[in-house]
Short mmCIF file of C-alpha atoms in Angstrom, two decimals:
data_model
loop_
_atom_site.label_atom_id
_atom_site.label_comp_id
_atom_site.label_asym_id
_atom_site.label_seq_id
_atom_site.Cartn_x
_atom_site.Cartn_y
_atom_site.Cartn_z
CA UNK A 1 25.84 -6.21 16.04
CA UNK A 2 24.52 -8.43 13.29
CA UNK A 3 22.34 -6.93 10.67
CA UNK A 4 19.32 -8.95 9.55
CA UNK A 5 17.52 -8.23 6.44
CA UNK A 6 13.90 -7.63 6.54
CA UNK A 7 11.79 -10.68 5.32
CA UNK A 8 8.73 -10.78 3.41
CA UNK A 9 9.68 -7.88 0.80
CA UNK A 10 7.56 -7.49 -2.31
CA UNK A 11 9.80 -7.19 -5.38
CA UNK A 12 8.63 -6.37 -8.97
CA UNK A 13 10.97 -7.13 -11.80
CA UNK A 14 10.58 -5.62 -15.19
CA UNK A 15 12.07 -7.16 -18.26
CA UNK A 16 12.16 -5.44 -21.71
CA UNK A 17 11.79 -7.28 -24.99
CA UNK A 18 15.53 -6.92 -25.50
CA UNK A 19 16.18 -8.89 -22.25
CA UNK A 20 14.04 -11.84 -23.50
CA UNK A 21 14.44 -12.10 -27.22
CA UNK A 22 17.55 -11.48 -29.52
CA UNK A 23 16.92 -8.14 -31.40
CA UNK A 24 17.93 -9.76 -34.56
CA UNK A 25 17.01 -13.54 -34.56
CA UNK A 26 14.12 -13.02 -32.10
CA UNK A 27 15.28 -16.24 -30.39
CA UNK A 28 14.49 -16.19 -26.64
CA UNK A 29 17.51 -15.57 -24.46
CA UNK A 30 17.69 -18.65 -22.56
CA UNK A 31 20.78 -17.88 -20.73
CA UNK A 32 19.14 -14.75 -19.28
CA UNK A 33 15.78 -15.94 -18.67
CA UNK A 34 17.33 -19.09 -16.77
CA UNK A 35 19.15 -16.70 -14.51
CA UNK A 36 16.09 -14.58 -13.90
CA UNK A 37 13.99 -17.77 -13.11
CA UNK A 38 16.75 -19.01 -10.61
CA UNK A 39 16.82 -15.38 -9.14
CA UNK A 40 13.14 -15.16 -8.80
CA UNK A 41 12.87 -18.52 -7.07
CA UNK A 42 15.98 -17.86 -4.70
CA UNK A 43 14.21 -14.60 -3.57
CA UNK A 44 11.05 -16.70 -2.90
CA UNK A 45 13.08 -19.10 -0.94
CA UNK A 46 14.22 -16.23 1.19
CA UNK A 47 10.73 -15.37 2.07
CA UNK A 48 10.04 -12.44 -0.46
CA UNK A 49 7.12 -12.07 -2.73
CA UNK A 50 8.12 -11.55 -6.51
CA UNK A 51 6.24 -10.15 -9.59
CA UNK A 52 7.61 -10.22 -13.17
CA UNK A 53 6.22 -7.74 -15.62
CA UNK A 54 7.51 -9.44 -18.88
CA UNK A 55 7.56 -7.89 -22.45
CA UNK A 56 8.31 -9.96 -25.33
CA UNK A 57 5.14 -11.22 -26.75
CA UNK A 58 5.44 -9.50 -30.25
CA UNK A 59 9.04 -10.43 -30.41
CA UNK A 60 8.23 -14.10 -29.75
CA UNK A 61 5.51 -13.77 -32.18
CA UNK A 62 7.80 -12.45 -34.98
CA UNK A 63 10.10 -15.48 -34.44
CA UNK A 64 7.14 -17.97 -34.43
CA UNK A 65 5.94 -16.53 -37.70
CA UNK A 66 9.43 -16.09 -39.24
CA UNK A 67 9.34 -12.36 -39.73
CA UNK A 68 12.23 -9.96 -39.65
CA UNK A 69 10.62 -6.56 -38.70
CA UNK A 70 7.99 -5.58 -36.67
CA UNK A 71 4.95 -4.57 -38.67
CA UNK A 72 3.47 -1.05 -38.45
CA UNK A 73 -0.17 -2.19 -39.09
CA UNK A 74 -1.97 -2.28 -35.73
CA UNK A 75 -3.96 -5.24 -36.28
CA UNK A 76 -0.93 -7.35 -37.48
CA UNK A 77 1.27 -6.19 -34.38
CA UNK A 78 -1.78 -7.28 -32.07
CA UNK A 79 -2.23 -10.58 -34.10
CA UNK A 80 1.54 -11.07 -33.47
CA UNK A 81 1.09 -10.36 -29.60
CA UNK A 82 -1.69 -12.81 -29.49
CA UNK A 83 0.62 -15.56 -31.23
CA UNK A 84 3.67 -14.53 -29.18
CA UNK A 85 1.98 -14.20 -25.69
CA UNK A 86 0.76 -17.83 -25.79
CA UNK A 87 4.38 -19.28 -26.46
CA UNK A 88 6.09 -16.66 -24.12
CA UNK A 89 3.97 -17.79 -21.10
CA UNK A 90 4.45 -21.53 -21.91
CA UNK A 91 8.25 -20.60 -21.94
CA UNK A 92 8.01 -18.91 -18.46
CA UNK A 93 6.07 -21.85 -17.21
CA UNK A 94 8.41 -24.64 -18.45
CA UNK A 95 11.50 -22.81 -16.98
CA UNK A 96 9.95 -22.17 -13.64
CA UNK A 97 8.41 -25.59 -13.63
CA UNK A 98 11.94 -27.16 -13.55
CA UNK A 99 12.22 -25.49 -10.08
CA UNK A 100 8.58 -26.47 -9.04
CA UNK A 101 7.61 -22.84 -9.08
CA UNK A 102 4.10 -22.05 -9.87
CA UNK A 103 3.36 -18.98 -12.00
CA UNK A 104 0.17 -17.04 -13.11
CA UNK A 105 -0.39 -14.98 -16.12
CA UNK A 106 -2.10 -11.45 -15.64
CA UNK A 107 -2.85 -9.42 -18.69
CA UNK A 108 -3.96 -5.87 -18.26
CA UNK A 109 -4.83 -2.71 -20.25
CA UNK A 110 -5.51 0.71 -18.47
CA UNK A 111 -9.32 0.09 -19.27
CA UNK A 112 -9.25 -2.91 -16.87
CA UNK A 113 -8.26 -0.63 -13.79
CA UNK A 114 -10.27 2.32 -14.91
CA UNK A 115 -13.14 1.15 -12.80
CA UNK A 116 -12.39 1.39 -9.06
CA UNK A 117 -14.13 -1.93 -8.40
CA UNK A 118 -11.96 -3.65 -11.19
CA UNK A 119 -8.97 -2.05 -9.96
CA UNK A 120 -9.74 -3.42 -6.45
CA UNK A 121 -10.33 -6.98 -7.90
CA UNK A 122 -6.88 -6.89 -9.66
CA UNK A 123 -5.33 -5.71 -6.46
CA UNK A 124 -6.87 -8.51 -4.43
CA UNK A 125 -5.95 -11.22 -7.03
CA UNK A 126 -2.37 -10.14 -6.91
CA UNK A 127 -2.41 -10.18 -3.01
CA UNK A 128 -4.03 -13.75 -3.26
CA UNK A 129 -1.37 -15.04 -5.74
CA UNK A 130 1.42 -13.85 -3.74
CA UNK A 131 -0.11 -15.33 -0.47
CA UNK A 132 -0.30 -18.58 -2.27
CA UNK A 133 3.35 -18.54 -3.11
CA UNK A 134 2.84 -17.88 -7.03
CA UNK A 135 4.87 -15.69 -9.19
CA UNK A 136 2.56 -13.38 -11.30
CA UNK A 137 3.82 -12.79 -14.67
CA UNK A 138 2.15 -9.53 -16.09
CA UNK A 139 2.06 -8.06 -19.43
CA UNK A 140 -0.09 -5.47 -21.23
CA UNK A 141 -2.75 -7.23 -23.29
CA UNK A 142 -1.54 -5.93 -26.64
CA UNK A 143 -4.16 -7.96 -28.42
CA UNK A 144 -6.96 -5.78 -27.20
CA UNK A 145 -5.23 -2.46 -26.22
CA UNK A 146 -5.64 0.64 -28.48
CA UNK A 147 -3.79 4.04 -27.87
CA UNK A 148 -6.62 5.30 -25.69
CA UNK A 149 -6.50 2.55 -23.19
CA UNK A 150 -2.81 1.47 -23.39
CA UNK A 151 -0.10 2.07 -20.42
CA UNK A 152 2.24 3.30 -23.27
CA UNK A 153 5.09 1.07 -22.30
CA UNK A 154 5.86 -1.72 -19.77
CA UNK A 155 7.94 0.53 -17.75
CA UNK A 156 4.74 2.61 -16.98
CA UNK A 157 2.82 -0.71 -16.28
CA UNK A 158 5.57 -2.09 -13.81
CA UNK A 159 5.49 1.04 -11.99
CA UNK A 160 1.46 0.94 -11.74
CA UNK A 161 1.79 -2.85 -10.49
CA UNK A 162 4.28 -1.81 -8.08
CA UNK A 163 1.87 0.79 -6.46
CA UNK A 164 -1.01 -1.39 -6.78
CA UNK A 165 0.63 -4.09 -4.79
CA UNK A 166 2.50 -1.51 -2.52
CA UNK A 167 5.85 -3.10 -3.42
CA UNK A 168 9.08 -2.47 -1.54
CA UNK A 169 11.15 -2.76 -4.77
CA UNK A 170 10.84 -2.15 -8.46
CA UNK A 171 13.65 -3.22 -10.72
CA UNK A 172 13.84 -2.00 -14.16
CA UNK A 173 16.22 -4.12 -16.08
CA UNK A 174 17.89 -2.64 -19.01
CA UNK A 175 21.02 -2.73 -21.23
CA UNK A 176 23.38 -0.53 -19.04
CA UNK A 177 24.45 -0.88 -15.50
CA UNK A 178 22.91 2.58 -14.47
CA UNK A 179 22.24 6.11 -15.31
CA UNK A 180 25.02 8.41 -16.44
CA UNK A 181 25.58 12.12 -16.26
CA UNK A 182 26.58 11.58 -20.18
CA UNK A 183 26.49 8.80 -22.55
CA UNK A 184 29.18 6.47 -21.49
CA UNK A 185 29.52 5.09 -25.05
CA UNK A 186 30.73 8.48 -26.07
CA UNK A 187 32.21 9.92 -22.92
CA UNK A 188 34.77 7.86 -21.36
CA UNK A 189 34.54 10.17 -18.26
CA UNK A 190 30.95 9.67 -17.84
CA UNK A 191 30.05 9.38 -14.18
CA UNK A 192 27.50 6.91 -12.90
CA UNK A 193 24.58 8.33 -10.94
CA UNK A 194 24.02 5.82 -8.14
CA UNK A 195 21.55 7.50 -5.96
CA UNK A 196 18.87 9.95 -6.94
CA UNK A 197 16.99 11.69 -4.20
CA UNK A 198 15.01 13.91 -6.04
CA UNK A 199 14.06 13.12 -9.61
CA UNK A 200 13.12 16.93 -10.15
CA UNK A 201 16.88 17.61 -9.76
CA UNK A 202 18.16 14.85 -12.07
CA UNK A 203 20.48 15.32 -14.85
CA UNK A 204 21.23 12.15 -16.88
CA UNK A 205 21.78 11.05 -20.17
CA UNK A 206 18.54 9.44 -21.68
CA UNK A 207 19.75 9.11 -25.08
CA UNK A 208 18.92 5.36 -25.14
CA UNK A 209 15.68 5.13 -27.15
CA UNK A 210 15.05 1.44 -26.45
CA UNK A 211 15.38 -1.51 -28.85
CA UNK A 212 13.86 -2.10 -32.27
CA UNK A 213 11.41 -4.55 -30.67
CA UNK A 214 10.36 -2.64 -27.64
CA UNK A 215 8.46 0.86 -27.01
CA UNK A 216 10.52 1.91 -23.94
CA UNK A 217 13.79 3.76 -23.41
CA UNK A 218 15.80 5.48 -20.60
CA UNK A 219 13.48 8.18 -20.49
CA UNK A 220 10.44 5.92 -19.87
CA UNK A 221 12.24 4.47 -17.22
CA UNK A 222 12.65 7.68 -15.38
CA UNK A 223 8.84 8.57 -15.71
CA UNK A 224 8.12 5.03 -14.26
CA UNK A 225 10.49 5.92 -11.41
CA UNK A 226 8.84 9.04 -10.76
CA UNK A 227 5.51 7.09 -10.54
CA UNK A 228 6.71 4.26 -8.50
CA UNK A 229 8.64 6.37 -5.82
CA UNK A 230 5.51 8.55 -5.48
CA UNK A 231 4.00 5.44 -4.29
CA UNK A 232 6.79 4.69 -1.70
CA UNK A 233 8.43 1.94 -3.98
CA UNK A 234 12.48 2.10 -4.11
CA UNK A 235 13.27 2.01 -7.77
CA UNK A 236 16.35 0.37 -9.36
CA UNK A 237 17.78 0.56 -12.71
CA UNK A 238 20.56 -2.12 -13.43
CA UNK A 239 21.72 -4.39 -16.20
CA UNK A 240 19.40 -7.01 -17.50
CA UNK A 241 22.13 -9.42 -18.57
CA UNK A 242 23.14 -9.90 -14.84
CA UNK A 243 19.71 -10.45 -13.18
CA UNK A 244 21.62 -12.43 -10.39
CA UNK A 245 22.53 -8.95 -9.29
CA UNK A 246 19.08 -8.21 -8.10
CA UNK A 247 19.71 -10.14 -4.92
CA UNK A 248 22.76 -8.49 -3.97
CA UNK A 249 21.43 -5.15 -4.41
CA UNK A 250 18.37 -5.95 -2.28
CA UNK A 251 20.67 -7.32 0.47
CA UNK A 252 22.85 -4.28 0.44
CA UNK A 253 20.06 -1.79 0.75
CA UNK A 254 18.26 -3.64 3.47
CA UNK A 255 21.77 -3.98 5.29
CA UNK A 256 22.11 -0.21 5.06
CA UNK A 257 18.55 0.40 6.52
CA UNK A 258 19.13 -1.86 9.16
CA UNK A 259 22.55 -0.35 10.07
CA UNK A 260 21.04 3.04 10.10
CA UNK A 261 18.19 1.98 12.40
CA UNK A 262 20.83 0.08 14.71
CA UNK A 263 23.05 3.43 14.78
CA UNK A 264 19.94 5.41 15.62
CA UNK A 265 18.95 2.98 18.45
CA UNK A 266 22.44 3.06 19.94
CA UNK A 267 22.42 6.87 19.89
CA UNK A 268 18.96 7.31 21.38
CA UNK A 269 19.31 4.32 23.90
CA UNK A 270 20.81 5.06 27.38
CA UNK A 271 22.27 2.82 30.27
CA UNK A 272 21.14 2.93 33.80
CA UNK A 273 22.97 6.19 34.26
CA UNK A 274 21.28 8.05 31.42
CA UNK A 275 24.41 8.08 29.26
CA UNK A 276 23.96 6.99 25.58
CA UNK A 277 24.97 3.45 24.91
CA UNK A 278 27.09 4.68 21.98
CA UNK A 279 28.92 7.05 24.05
CA UNK A 280 29.60 4.48 26.74
CA UNK A 281 30.77 1.95 24.13
CA UNK A 282 33.01 4.44 22.65
CA UNK A 283 34.60 5.55 26.05
CA UNK A 284 35.29 1.97 27.07
CA UNK A 285 36.95 1.39 23.80
CA UNK A 286 39.25 4.33 23.66
CA UNK A 287 39.83 4.71 27.38
CA UNK A 288 39.61 8.39 27.05
CA UNK A 289 37.64 11.27 28.79
CA UNK A 290 35.63 12.78 25.56
CA UNK A 291 33.02 15.31 26.42
CA UNK A 292 29.64 13.58 26.00
CA UNK A 293 28.19 16.31 23.70
CA UNK A 294 31.13 16.44 21.38
CA UNK A 295 31.16 12.47 20.99
CA UNK A 296 27.28 12.29 20.21
CA UNK A 297 27.72 15.04 17.90
CA UNK A 298 30.61 13.46 16.22
CA UNK A 299 28.61 10.10 15.95
CA UNK A 300 25.53 11.73 14.56
CA UNK A 301 27.91 13.59 11.88
CA UNK A 302 29.21 10.34 10.74
CA UNK A 303 25.86 8.55 10.63
CA UNK A 304 23.92 11.38 9.20
CA UNK A 305 25.61 12.96 6.23
CA UNK A 306 24.30 16.58 5.57
CA UNK A 307 21.87 16.93 2.82
CA UNK A 308 24.44 18.82 0.43
CA UNK A 309 26.76 15.75 0.65
CA UNK A 310 26.37 12.76 -1.74
CA UNK A 311 26.17 9.65 0.38
CA UNK A 312 29.44 7.72 0.45
CA UNK A 313 29.40 4.06 -0.77
CA UNK A 314 31.55 3.31 2.30
CA UNK A 315 29.62 5.74 4.95
CA UNK A 316 28.01 2.72 6.84
CA UNK A 317 30.35 1.15 9.25
CA UNK A 318 28.50 -1.93 9.75
CA UNK A 319 28.66 -2.86 5.88
CA UNK A 320 31.94 -4.34 4.52
CA UNK A 321 33.06 -1.93 2.01
CA UNK A 322 34.43 -5.07 0.11
CA UNK A 323 30.78 -6.27 -0.26
CA UNK A 324 29.58 -3.45 -2.41
CA UNK A 325 26.62 -4.24 -4.61
CA UNK A 326 26.88 -4.24 -8.39
CA UNK A 327 26.61 -0.82 -9.97
CA UNK A 328 22.93 0.29 -10.24
CA UNK A 329 20.96 3.51 -9.97
CA UNK A 330 18.60 3.76 -6.83
CA UNK A 331 15.63 5.98 -6.83
CA UNK A 332 14.67 6.82 -3.22
CA UNK A 333 11.08 6.58 -2.22
CA UNK A 334 8.88 9.46 -1.21
CA UNK A 335 8.70 10.02 2.40
CA UNK A 336 5.13 10.69 2.08
CA UNK A 337 3.74 7.94 -0.58
CA UNK A 338 0.47 8.08 -2.28
CA UNK A 339 -1.49 5.06 -1.81
CA UNK A 340 -4.72 3.15 -2.52
CA UNK A 341 -7.55 5.39 -3.90
CA UNK A 342 -5.48 8.47 -4.57
CA UNK A 343 -2.85 6.28 -6.44
CA UNK A 344 -5.75 4.94 -8.58
CA UNK A 345 -7.02 8.28 -9.34
CA UNK A 346 -3.78 9.60 -10.41
CA UNK A 347 -2.39 6.58 -12.35
CA UNK A 348 -5.29 4.03 -12.83
CA UNK A 349 -7.51 6.44 -14.93
CA UNK A 350 -6.83 8.18 -18.19
CA UNK A 351 -8.01 11.88 -18.34
CA UNK A 352 -10.63 12.80 -20.68
CA UNK A 353 -10.32 16.52 -20.51
CA UNK A 354 -9.05 19.36 -18.34
CA UNK A 355 -10.68 21.66 -15.79
CA UNK A 356 -8.71 24.89 -15.07
CA UNK A 357 -9.03 26.23 -11.56
CA UNK A 358 -7.67 29.41 -9.95
CA UNK A 359 -5.41 29.70 -7.01
CA UNK A 360 -8.23 30.15 -4.44
CA UNK A 361 -9.72 26.75 -5.54
CA UNK A 362 -6.17 25.15 -5.24
CA UNK A 363 -5.47 26.46 -1.94
CA UNK A 364 -8.90 25.50 -0.70
CA UNK A 365 -8.59 22.01 -2.16
CA UNK A 366 -5.16 21.68 -0.26
CA UNK A 367 -7.04 22.38 3.00
CA UNK A 368 -9.43 19.30 2.07
CA UNK A 369 -12.39 21.33 0.62
CA UNK A 370 -14.51 20.24 -2.23
CA UNK A 371 -14.11 21.91 -5.50
CA UNK A 372 -17.09 24.60 -6.03
CA UNK A 373 -17.93 25.84 -9.22
CA UNK A 374 -17.03 29.43 -8.54
CA UNK A 375 -13.30 28.28 -8.54
CA UNK A 376 -13.41 26.87 -11.98
CA UNK A 377 -11.99 29.38 -14.64
CA UNK A 378 -12.32 27.20 -17.87
CA UNK A 379 -12.90 23.68 -19.38
CA UNK A 380 -11.54 21.75 -22.15
CA UNK A 381 -12.33 18.40 -23.63
CA UNK A 382 -15.34 16.31 -23.78
CA UNK A 383 -16.04 14.33 -20.68
CA UNK A 384 -19.19 12.90 -19.06
CA UNK A 385 -20.04 12.91 -15.12
CA UNK A 386 -17.80 10.42 -13.09
CA UNK A 387 -14.92 10.67 -15.50
CA UNK A 388 -11.50 11.81 -14.70
CA UNK A 389 -10.07 15.15 -15.67
CA UNK A 390 -6.85 16.79 -15.24
CA UNK A 391 -6.74 19.86 -12.88
CA UNK A 392 -4.74 22.79 -13.93
CA UNK A 393 -4.20 25.78 -11.99
CA UNK A 394 -4.18 29.30 -13.63
CA UNK A 395 -4.39 32.89 -12.99
CA UNK A 396 -7.73 34.12 -13.63
CA UNK A 397 -7.72 37.41 -15.92
CA UNK A 398 -9.54 40.28 -14.30
CA UNK A 399 -10.18 42.06 -17.55
CA UNK A 400 -11.60 40.85 -20.89
CA UNK A 401 -10.67 37.42 -22.10
CA UNK A 402 -7.67 37.27 -24.50
CA UNK A 403 -7.18 35.56 -27.54
CA UNK A 404 -3.61 34.52 -28.12
CA UNK A 405 -1.83 35.45 -31.25
CA UNK A 406 0.52 32.40 -30.75
CA UNK A 407 -0.99 29.27 -29.56
CA UNK A 408 0.69 28.18 -26.06
CA UNK A 409 2.52 25.00 -26.47
CA UNK A 410 2.45 22.14 -23.85
CA UNK A 411 5.99 23.38 -22.88
CA UNK A 412 4.43 26.74 -21.91
CA UNK A 413 2.21 24.93 -19.56
CA UNK A 414 4.90 22.72 -17.99
CA UNK A 415 7.75 24.97 -17.59
CA UNK A 416 7.80 25.80 -13.95
CA UNK A 417 7.84 29.54 -12.41
CA UNK A 418 10.02 30.09 -9.55
CA UNK A 419 7.32 29.80 -6.80
CA UNK A 420 5.58 26.58 -8.23
CA UNK A 421 6.60 23.17 -7.49
CA UNK A 422 8.64 21.33 -10.14
CA UNK A 423 7.21 18.03 -9.85
CA UNK A 424 3.82 18.92 -10.80
CA UNK A 425 5.10 20.65 -13.77
CA UNK A 426 7.36 17.89 -14.96
CA UNK A 427 4.31 15.52 -14.64
CA UNK A 428 2.36 18.01 -16.85
CA UNK A 429 5.06 17.91 -19.33
CA UNK A 430 5.23 14.21 -19.49
CA UNK A 431 1.29 14.07 -19.82
CA UNK A 432 1.46 16.81 -22.46
CA UNK A 433 -1.52 19.12 -21.45
CA UNK A 434 -3.52 20.33 -24.29
CA UNK A 435 -4.21 23.85 -24.97
CA UNK A 436 -7.05 26.09 -26.31
CA UNK A 437 -7.32 26.64 -29.81
CA UNK A 438 -6.05 30.14 -31.19
CA UNK A 439 -9.62 31.21 -32.02
CA UNK A 440 -11.16 30.61 -28.42
CA UNK A 441 -10.65 33.41 -26.12
CA UNK A 442 -9.27 32.38 -22.94
CA UNK A 443 -10.10 33.65 -19.36
CA UNK A 444 -6.68 33.12 -17.74
CA UNK A 445 -3.08 33.98 -18.06
CA UNK A 446 -1.33 31.88 -20.56
CA UNK A 447 2.56 32.55 -19.75
CA UNK A 448 3.06 34.65 -16.61
CA UNK A 449 2.47 32.62 -14.72
CA UNK A 450 2.04 29.53 -16.92
CA UNK A 451 -0.64 27.04 -16.26
CA UNK A 452 0.44 23.92 -14.35
CA UNK A 453 -1.00 20.73 -13.57
CA UNK A 454 -1.63 19.59 -10.04
CA UNK A 455 -3.65 16.28 -10.06
CA UNK A 456 -6.95 14.52 -11.11
CA UNK A 457 -10.45 14.73 -10.39
CA UNK A 458 -13.57 12.62 -10.85
CA UNK A 459 -16.22 15.27 -11.82
CA UNK A 460 -19.79 15.46 -10.71
CA UNK A 461 -20.86 17.10 -13.84
CA UNK A 462 -20.10 16.84 -17.72
CA UNK A 463 -17.89 19.25 -19.67
CA UNK A 464 -20.76 21.08 -21.24
CA UNK A 465 -22.29 21.52 -17.65
CA UNK A 466 -19.16 22.70 -15.96
CA UNK A 467 -18.76 25.22 -18.81
CA UNK A 468 -22.12 26.71 -18.00
CA UNK A 469 -21.62 27.03 -14.30
CA UNK A 470 -18.16 27.77 -13.98
CA UNK A 471 -17.45 30.87 -11.91
CA UNK A 472 -21.05 30.64 -10.21
CA UNK A 473 -22.14 30.12 -6.58
CA UNK A 474 -23.47 26.74 -5.85
CA UNK A 475 -26.85 28.28 -5.37
CA UNK A 476 -26.87 29.35 -8.91
CA UNK A 477 -26.38 25.85 -10.37
CA UNK A 478 -30.12 25.03 -10.49
CA UNK A 479 -31.24 28.38 -12.02
CA UNK A 480 -28.67 27.70 -14.86
CA UNK A 481 -28.93 23.92 -15.53
CA UNK A 482 -32.66 23.46 -14.31
CA UNK A 483 -31.30 20.88 -11.86
CA UNK A 484 -28.46 20.66 -9.32
CA UNK A 485 -27.05 17.13 -8.84
CA UNK A 486 -24.33 18.28 -6.49
CA UNK A 487 -23.25 21.80 -5.27
CA UNK A 488 -19.81 20.72 -5.86
CA UNK A 489 -17.96 20.07 -9.20
CA UNK A 490 -16.05 17.46 -7.59
CA UNK A 491 -15.81 16.02 -4.11
CA UNK A 492 -12.41 16.11 -2.31
CA UNK A 493 -12.42 12.22 -1.93
CA UNK A 494 -12.54 12.22 -5.56
CA UNK A 495 -9.57 14.52 -6.13
CA UNK A 496 -5.81 13.52 -5.69
CA UNK A 497 -2.68 15.77 -6.07
CA UNK A 498 0.65 14.64 -7.51
CA UNK A 499 3.56 14.92 -4.86
CA UNK A 500 3.59 18.84 -4.52
CA UNK A 501 6.63 18.89 -2.14
CA UNK A 502 10.11 17.69 -2.79
CA UNK A 503 10.85 14.44 -1.05
CA UNK A 504 14.09 15.50 0.10
CA UNK A 505 16.27 18.66 -0.18
CA UNK A 506 19.27 17.11 -1.41
CA UNK A 507 20.24 16.79 -5.16
CA UNK A 508 21.00 13.42 -6.82
CA UNK A 509 24.36 11.82 -5.67
CA UNK A 510 26.89 11.52 -8.61
CA UNK A 511 28.96 8.80 -7.21
CA UNK A 512 31.26 6.83 -9.44
CA UNK A 513 33.76 4.10 -9.51
CA UNK A 514 37.01 5.45 -10.95
CA UNK A 515 38.14 3.91 -14.07
CA UNK A 516 35.04 2.75 -15.40
CA UNK A 517 32.53 3.41 -17.83
CA UNK A 518 30.37 0.30 -18.04
CA UNK A 519 27.61 0.01 -20.52
CA UNK A 520 29.84 0.57 -23.42
#
């Protein structure tokens, strides 16, 4: 049976500065950029929607101003970004113009999407541009961005963009073919990690720290992959110097999906006698009398490998093994993606503080209840009403508050206890939850179990107000504050959790092609 690729995929391609300009001369890498343009246009002709997240403004600005190194003074960096962004967009427009492909520029900061209305407007602009057949070219607005409103790096920006437009694929282009379990430049026996089913189990070399011009590295790509896959986006890391590989990888993955669906349909569909079609075809082909149950079981085992087995690169019988795609690492999307408002709560807003809640409150929130003040253990930071905060689960102390002799580190908050879910802990580690000062008595257990972050919330009260009403019943709010704007600290519709369950039980597949250690 022929396998047809699904049309109208949405594909986000992220290019780092080192993929756009030469690290030493700062000259544009026209050979790579031309292939990127050709690849994007061909994807458009195949019916797909394409978004490019492009770094490089500062690098191009350095070349324009004949500077050798990136300055450290922020205003000068932002000035170079203003100079370079103009020329960078002109370059993209010229290259795409040769193929009569219209493009659009979108510059974002986290502040631009912190407001739900602005986030929705940005989302609608993306959708309208894609509907018009335009390729949006996205970059962070470095001229305006400061630490408080920056995405941090364009890997994160690309992941948020992919989640915002509900993309099918996010390609993170880098200077190696894929992730390896060890540094392939140092260890010739390094094995390629081709499929990652659960990022929490990932053990990979992340020693690549990014170029001298850029801000990202391999570790930021893994963080971006975690964010994008949580939104249901298949995320791929592959070599930026071979952008033409993107189409081959997409075709291969889509062919695999179609083959699995076709095989499943053949196993579940029956003929007029009620016998599965796959069984009838096999019987006719082999002219043997195989017991129906054993045949179906055997077919199922071939098409559905056990979770403990790494997927074979030739396991799909309807895909020519000679047509394997270029080497890459693929992060499989979460089976229960976070979308729309909850994605915005988790990733569109920068948290301004932390609200510590007890396990009872956490379980109630998991059952769709609102957050009551009685479930709040402590508050940290300075935030106002309707600002975003981290939600951190702690064990409430039953005795007197304790003053730690040693301040707990962010690692003590992020390191998971056996009964906690690792994904939330890893996110806490990535975000770096702050901890109370050593002189401040705390009302929760610091290390056994350690606090762990579970999500975000838009709060109905300020930090000062929540600090005064924590642990109280809702009926007591008015007596303490003199008013009661709400009986809840936060409404459930304004609370979003990180993925609290593993997406799949299997560990990452360490597949590799013998005799190679590409990326050296």
